[in-house]
Coordinates of C-alpha atoms and ligand atoms in Angstrom, one line a residue:
M1 CA -4.3 186.6 13.8
G2 CA -6.9 185.5 11.3
A3 CA -8.0 187.1 8.1
N4 CA -11.2 188.4 6.6
I5 CA -11.2 188.8 2.9
R6 CA -13.3 191.1 0.8
L7 CA -13.5 190.9 -3.0
Q8 CA -14.9 194.1 -4.4
H9 CA -16.3 194.2 -7.9
I10 CA -13.7 191.9 -9.3
N11 CA -13.5 191.5 -13.1
K12 CA -11.0 189.4 -15.0
N13 CA -10.3 189.4 -18.7
Y14 CA -8.0 186.9 -20.5
K15 CA -7.5 188.9 -23.7
Q16 CA -11.0 189.3 -25.1
T17 CA -12.7 186.8 -22.8
H18 CA -14.4 188.2 -19.7
V19 CA -14.1 185.3 -17.3
I20 CA -14.9 186.9 -14.0
K21 CA -17.8 189.4 -14.0
D22 CA -18.2 191.8 -11.2
V23 CA -17.8 189.4 -8.3
S24 CA -18.1 190.8 -4.8
I25 CA -18.0 188.6 -1.7
D26 CA -17.1 189.0 2.0
I27 CA -15.4 186.1 3.7
S28 CA -15.3 186.4 7.5
D29 CA -12.3 185.4 9.7
G30 CA -12.4 181.7 10.3
E31 CA -14.9 180.9 7.5
F32 CA -14.6 177.8 5.3
L33 CA -15.8 179.0 2.0
T34 CA -16.2 176.5 -0.8
I35 CA -16.6 177.8 -4.3
L36 CA -18.7 175.4 -6.3
G37 CA -19.6 175.4 -10.0
P38 CA -19.2 173.6 -13.3
S39 CA -15.9 173.5 -15.2
G40 CA -15.1 176.8 -16.7
A41 CA -17.2 178.9 -14.2
G42 CA -14.1 180.8 -13.1
K43 CA -13.4 179.2 -9.7
T44 CA -9.7 178.7 -10.2
T45 CA -9.2 182.1 -11.6
L46 CA -10.8 183.6 -8.5
L47 CA -8.6 181.6 -6.3
K48 CA -5.5 182.5 -8.3
M49 CA -6.3 186.2 -7.9
I50 CA -6.6 185.8 -4.1
A51 CA -3.3 183.9 -4.1
G52 CA -1.6 186.6 -6.3
F53 CA -0.9 184.4 -9.3
E54 CA -3.2 186.5 -11.4
D55 CA -4.2 190.2 -11.1
P56 CA -7.8 191.3 -11.4
T57 CA -8.4 193.4 -14.5
D58 CA -10.6 195.5 -12.3
G59 CA -11.7 195.6 -8.6
R60 CA -10.0 195.2 -5.3
I61 CA -9.0 192.4 -2.9
L62 CA -8.8 193.4 0.7
V63 CA -7.3 191.3 3.5
N64 CA -8.1 192.6 6.9
G65 CA -9.0 195.9 5.2
N66 CA -5.7 196.2 3.3
D67 CA -5.6 196.2 -0.5
V68 CA -3.2 193.3 -1.4
S69 CA -3.0 194.0 -5.1
Q70 CA 0.6 195.2 -4.8
T71 CA 1.6 192.5 -2.3
P72 CA 3.8 189.8 -3.8
I73 CA 2.7 186.2 -3.5
H74 CA 5.3 185.2 -0.8
K75 CA 4.3 188.1 1.4
R76 CA 0.6 187.3 1.4
N77 CA 1.0 184.6 4.0
I78 CA -1.2 182.1 2.3
G79 CA -1.0 178.4 2.5
M80 CA -2.0 176.5 -0.7
L81 CA -2.9 173.0 -1.4
F82 CA -3.6 172.0 -5.0
Q83 CA -4.5 168.9 -6.9
N84 CA -1.0 168.3 -8.2
Y85 CA 0.5 169.1 -4.8
A86 CA 4.0 168.6 -6.2
L87 CA 6.1 167.6 -3.3
F88 CA 9.9 167.9 -4.0
P89 CA 10.8 164.3 -5.0
H90 CA 14.4 164.6 -3.9
M91 CA 13.6 165.8 -0.4
N92 CA 12.3 163.7 2.4
V93 CA 9.1 164.5 4.3
Y94 CA 10.9 166.6 6.9
K95 CA 12.7 168.7 4.3
N96 CA 9.6 169.2 2.2
V97 CA 7.7 170.5 5.2
D98 CA 10.8 172.6 6.2
Y99 CA 10.9 174.3 2.8
P100 CA 8.6 177.2 3.5
L101 CA 10.3 177.9 6.9
S102 CA 13.8 177.8 5.4
V103 CA 12.7 180.3 2.7
R104 CA 11.5 182.5 5.5
Q105 CA 14.9 182.1 7.2
M106 CA 13.3 181.0 10.5
P107 CA 15.9 179.9 13.1
K108 CA 16.6 176.1 13.0
N109 CA 15.4 175.1 16.5
E110 CA 12.1 177.0 15.9
R111 CA 11.7 175.2 12.6
K112 CA 12.2 171.8 14.2
E113 CA 9.5 172.5 16.8
K114 CA 7.0 173.7 14.2
I115 CA 7.7 170.7 11.8
G116 CA 7.4 168.3 14.7
A117 CA 4.0 169.7 15.7
I118 CA 2.5 169.8 12.3
L119 CA 3.7 166.3 11.3
K120 CA 2.1 165.1 14.5
R121 CA -1.1 166.9 13.5
V122 CA -1.3 165.1 10.2
R123 CA -0.2 161.8 11.8
L124 CA 3.1 161.5 9.9
S125 CA 5.6 161.8 12.8
E126 CA 6.9 158.3 12.0
Y127 CA 7.5 159.2 8.3
A128 CA 9.8 162.2 8.6
S129 CA 12.7 160.6 6.8
R130 CA 10.7 158.9 4.0
Y131 CA 10.7 160.2 0.5
P132 CA 7.5 161.1 -1.4
R133 CA 7.8 158.0 -3.6
E134 CA 7.7 155.8 -0.4
L135 CA 4.3 157.2 0.6
S136 CA 0.7 156.5 -0.4
G137 CA -1.3 159.1 -2.3
G138 CA -3.1 160.1 0.9
Q139 CA 0.1 160.4 2.9
Q140 CA 1.7 162.5 0.2
Q141 CA -1.4 164.7 0.3
R142 CA -1.1 165.1 4.1
V143 CA 2.6 166.1 3.7
A144 CA 1.5 168.8 1.3
L145 CA -1.1 169.9 3.8
A146 CA 1.5 170.1 6.5
R147 CA 3.8 172.1 4.2
A148 CA 0.9 174.5 3.5
L149 CA 0.2 175.0 7.2
V150 CA 3.6 174.9 8.9
F151 CA 4.4 178.6 8.6
D152 CA 1.1 179.6 10.3
P153 CA -0.5 181.2 7.2
I154 CA -3.6 183.4 7.8
I155 CA -5.4 182.0 4.8
L156 CA -5.5 178.5 3.4
L157 CA -6.4 178.0 -0.3
L158 CA -7.5 174.5 -1.6
D159 CA -7.9 173.9 -5.3
E160 CA -9.6 170.5 -5.9
P161 CA -7.0 169.0 -3.6
M162 CA -8.9 165.7 -3.3
A163 CA -9.6 165.2 -7.0
A164 CA -6.8 162.7 -7.6
L165 CA -7.7 160.5 -4.6
D166 CA -10.1 157.6 -4.6
K167 CA -13.5 158.1 -3.1
Q168 CA -12.8 156.6 0.3
L169 CA -9.6 158.4 0.8
R170 CA -11.2 161.6 -0.4
K171 CA -13.9 161.4 2.3
Q172 CA -11.3 160.7 4.9
M173 CA -9.2 163.7 3.8
Q174 CA -12.3 165.9 3.7
L175 CA -13.0 165.1 7.3
E176 CA -9.3 165.6 8.2
I177 CA -9.1 169.0 6.6
K178 CA -12.5 170.0 8.2
E179 CA -11.1 168.9 11.6
I180 CA -7.9 170.9 11.1
H181 CA -9.9 173.9 10.1
R182 CA -12.0 173.6 13.2
E183 CA -8.9 173.4 15.4
L184 CA -6.9 176.2 13.8
G185 CA -9.8 178.4 12.7
I186 CA -7.9 179.5 9.7
T187 CA -9.9 181.3 7.0
T188 CA -10.1 178.7 4.2
I189 CA -11.3 178.9 0.6
S190 CA -11.6 175.8 -1.4
V191 CA -12.6 175.2 -5.0
T192 CA -14.5 172.1 -6.1
H193 CA -17.0 170.8 -8.6
D194 CA -18.0 168.1 -6.1
Q195 CA -21.3 169.1 -4.4
E196 CA -21.0 166.5 -1.6
E197 CA -17.5 167.8 -0.8
A198 CA -18.8 171.4 -0.6
L199 CA -21.7 170.5 1.7
T200 CA -19.4 168.3 3.9
M201 CA -16.6 170.8 4.4
A202 CA -17.9 174.4 4.0
T203 CA -19.4 176.8 6.5
K204 CA -20.4 178.8 3.5
V205 CA -20.9 177.7 -0.1
C206 CA -20.6 180.0 -3.1
I207 CA -22.1 178.8 -6.4
M208 CA -20.6 180.2 -9.5
K209 CA -21.8 180.1 -13.1
D210 CA -20.3 181.8 -16.1
G211 CA -18.0 184.0 -14.1
Q212 CA -20.7 185.2 -11.8
I213 CA -21.9 184.4 -8.3
E214 CA -25.3 182.7 -8.3
Q215 CA -25.7 182.3 -4.5
V216 CA -23.6 182.5 -1.3
A217 CA -25.1 180.9 1.7
S218 CA -24.7 178.2 4.4
P219 CA -24.8 174.6 3.1
V220 CA -28.3 174.1 4.7
E221 CA -29.6 177.3 3.1
I222 CA -28.1 176.4 -0.3
Y223 CA -29.9 173.1 -0.2
E224 CA -33.1 174.1 1.4
K225 CA -33.5 177.5 -0.3
P226 CA -31.7 177.5 -3.6
A227 CA -31.7 181.0 -5.2
S228 CA -32.1 179.8 -8.8
V229 CA -33.0 176.9 -11.0
F230 CA -29.3 176.5 -11.7
C231 CA -28.5 176.2 -7.9
A232 CA -31.3 173.8 -7.3
K233 CA -30.2 171.5 -10.0
F234 CA -26.5 171.8 -9.2
I235 CA -26.9 170.7 -5.6
G236 CA -28.8 167.5 -5.0
E237 CA -31.8 166.3 -6.9
A238 CA -34.7 168.6 -7.5
N239 CA -38.1 168.7 -9.2
V240 CA -38.1 172.0 -10.9
I241 CA -41.7 172.9 -11.9
P242 CA -42.6 175.9 -14.0
C243 CA -46.0 177.1 -12.7
P244 CA -48.3 179.6 -14.4
V245 CA -49.8 182.4 -12.2
V246 CA -53.5 181.7 -12.4
S247 CA -55.0 184.5 -10.3
I248 CA -54.2 187.7 -8.5
D249 CA -56.5 189.1 -5.9
A250 CA -57.3 192.8 -5.2
Q251 CA -54.4 192.9 -2.6
G252 CA -52.0 191.6 -5.3
A253 CA -51.7 188.1 -3.7
A254 CA -50.9 185.7 -6.5
K255 CA -51.8 182.0 -6.9
I256 CA -50.0 179.5 -9.0
S257 CA -50.9 176.2 -10.4
I258 CA -48.6 173.3 -9.6
H259 CA -49.5 170.4 -11.9
G260 CA -53.1 171.6 -11.7
L261 CA -53.2 172.3 -7.9
V262 CA -53.7 175.9 -7.0
V263 CA -51.6 177.4 -4.2
P264 CA -50.4 180.8 -3.1
A265 CA -47.1 181.7 -4.8
P266 CA -44.4 181.0 -2.2
D267 CA -42.8 184.4 -2.8
Q268 CA -45.4 187.1 -2.4
S269 CA -42.9 189.9 -2.3
E270 CA -42.8 190.0 -6.1
S271 CA -45.5 191.6 -8.2
Y272 CA -47.0 189.3 -10.8
S273 CA -49.2 189.4 -13.8
E274 CA -51.5 186.6 -14.8
N275 CA -49.8 183.9 -16.9
D276 CA -46.4 184.8 -15.6
I277 CA -44.4 181.6 -15.0
V278 CA -43.0 181.0 -11.6
N279 CA -40.4 178.3 -11.0
V280 CA -40.7 176.2 -7.9
V281 CA -38.5 173.4 -6.5
I282 CA -39.6 170.4 -4.6
R283 CA -36.8 168.1 -3.3
P284 CA -37.6 164.4 -3.9
E285 CA -37.3 163.5 -0.2
K286 CA -39.9 166.2 0.7
I287 CA -42.5 164.1 -1.2
N288 CA -44.2 161.3 0.7
L289 CA -46.6 158.6 -0.1
V290 CA -49.8 159.6 1.7
E291 CA -53.5 158.7 2.3
E292 CA -56.5 160.6 1.0
S293 CA -56.8 162.2 4.4
F294 CA -53.5 164.1 4.0
S295 CA -54.2 167.8 4.2
G296 CA -51.3 169.1 2.0
L297 CA -51.0 169.0 -1.8
K298 CA -51.8 165.6 -3.3
F299 CA -50.7 164.3 -6.7
R300 CA -52.0 161.0 -8.1
G301 CA -49.6 159.1 -10.3
V302 CA -48.2 155.8 -11.4
I303 CA -44.7 154.5 -10.6
E304 CA -42.7 154.3 -13.8
Q305 CA -39.3 153.5 -12.4
S306 CA -38.0 152.4 -9.0
V307 CA -34.4 152.2 -8.0
Y308 CA -33.3 150.6 -4.7
I309 CA -30.4 152.5 -3.1
G310 CA -30.2 150.7 0.2
D311 CA -31.8 153.1 2.8
S312 CA -34.2 154.5 0.3
L313 CA -36.0 154.0 -3.0
K314 CA -35.8 156.5 -5.9
L315 CA -39.0 156.6 -7.8
K316 CA -40.0 158.2 -11.0
V317 CA -43.7 158.8 -10.9
R318 CA -45.8 159.8 -13.9
L319 CA -48.6 162.2 -12.9
Q320 CA -52.0 162.2 -14.6
N321 CA -51.1 165.3 -16.6
G322 CA -48.1 163.3 -18.1
H323 CA -45.4 165.2 -16.1
H324 CA -43.0 163.3 -13.9
M325 CA -41.9 163.7 -10.3
K326 CA -38.8 162.4 -8.7
V327 CA -39.5 160.9 -5.3
K328 CA -37.2 159.5 -2.6
V329 CA -38.8 157.4 0.1
F330 CA -37.1 155.7 2.9
T331 CA -37.3 151.9 2.7
T332 CA -39.0 150.0 5.5
S333 CA -39.7 146.3 5.7
S334 CA -43.4 146.9 5.1
L335 CA -42.8 149.1 2.1
S336 CA -43.7 147.3 -1.1
L337 CA -43.7 149.3 -4.3
N338 CA -43.6 148.1 -7.9
V339 CA -43.5 149.7 -11.3
G340 CA -47.1 150.2 -12.4
D341 CA -48.4 150.8 -8.9
E342 CA -50.7 153.8 -8.5
V343 CA -49.6 156.1 -5.7
L344 CA -50.7 159.3 -4.0
L345 CA -47.9 161.8 -3.5
G346 CA -48.1 164.3 -0.7
V347 CA -46.2 167.6 -0.4
L348 CA -46.5 170.2 2.3
E349 CA -46.9 173.8 1.1
E350 CA -43.9 174.9 3.2
D351 CA -41.7 172.5 1.3
I352 CA -42.3 174.2 -2.0
V353 CA -39.5 176.7 -2.7
Q354 CA -39.7 179.4 -5.3
V355 CA -36.5 180.1 -7.3
K356 CA -35.4 182.5 -9.9
P357 CA -35.2 181.3 -13.5
Ligands
ADP1 P1 -13.0 176.7 -13.3 O1 -11.9 176.7 -12.3 O2 -14.3 177.1 -12.7 O3 -13.1 175.4 -14.1 P2 -11.3 178.6 -14.6 O4 -11.2 179.7 -13.7 O5 -10.2 177.6 -14.8 O6 -12.7 177.8 -14.4 O7 -11.6 179.2 -16.1 C1 -12.6 180.1 -16.4 C2 -12.5 180.5 -17.8 O8 -11.3 181.2 -18.1 C3 -12.5 179.3 -18.8 O9 -13.3 179.6 -19.9 C4 -11.1 179.2 -19.2 O10 -10.9 178.6 -20.4 C5 -10.6 180.6 -19.1 N1 -9.1 180.7 -18.7 C6 -8.6 180.3 -17.6 N2 -7.3 180.5 -17.6 C7 -7.0 181.2 -18.7 C8 -5.8 181.7 -19.3 N3 -4.6 181.7 -18.7 N4 -5.9 182.3 -20.5 C9 -7.0 182.3 -21.2 N5 -8.2 181.8 -20.7 C10 -8.2 181.3 -19.5

């Protein structure tokens, strides 16, 4: 059996500080939700409330429709993997993984079978009799993962589990956890401040800021259609351009000026007044070097900075009005660009995304 989780109007105060502010979110069975946000946003607090380490000051947490506020931690059937995964140093790998089963008083032969299967799953069958100090960081982390999964929990919680690992190992572990999630289909919630990790692993990303949810959406949607300036800047690189509304016709259709070029406001569902400021986002890779014949928006500028990053060049282009655009162009053998070169930048109207302030 899997689990769907509903957080309903959750608030959390630590003494006078209101750290979680009316958070509601539905997590479907089998989802991999990653909560992303800067330090202090309230990510860990949210996770702790789902685990049962903290109680909400207000609001309800439902698992498969049942309010779990009175359910003690060990009865919530949740596997957890944290950054300081704290294996028992005096127990070997087998005993560490056995621990949650022995606590649950599962019969010995059943335990043996389960431990064998999960150690095989995390590729540690050969290491059952080793002690944690005899394992690498990545191996220790996989033992901790096995221990979190061995008792068939219905929810897996991950709190920055990769933060202590080096970059290469972290990537490997991310793919491993993603693969295990795909196989087991266990509802998983992870917390990170690493945007790449969120996009790699999640089926859904939740961006938090100051105890509130800014956006919940698929990784693609979060990247392509950020809800706010904060989300756009938090995930990937973005040109965020404040654009004045320059005209509104009799039907209420508004036009905005993007660095002097007049286009319809991408979001026509809002009602505007003249001189309102609308924020739009253009991702650097949506901007191309074009010819005069290009039919989309064209901005003339001069390259002020050029950084080679292997498959692409990151350019900073100064426009004629003095503003700058970040541009990412794929490198080809014929591409030759230098600081001081004049360039014509092209953007398709459909690649201009309107976001809330
Ligand atoms: P994040 O995981 O996003 O970094 P946290 O959930 O750890 O954020 O913290 C959110 C806010 O709550 C922070 O301002 C933090 O200082 C505060 N906070 C967290 N735990 C406690 C606590 N036990 N007592 C008081 N304040 C806390």
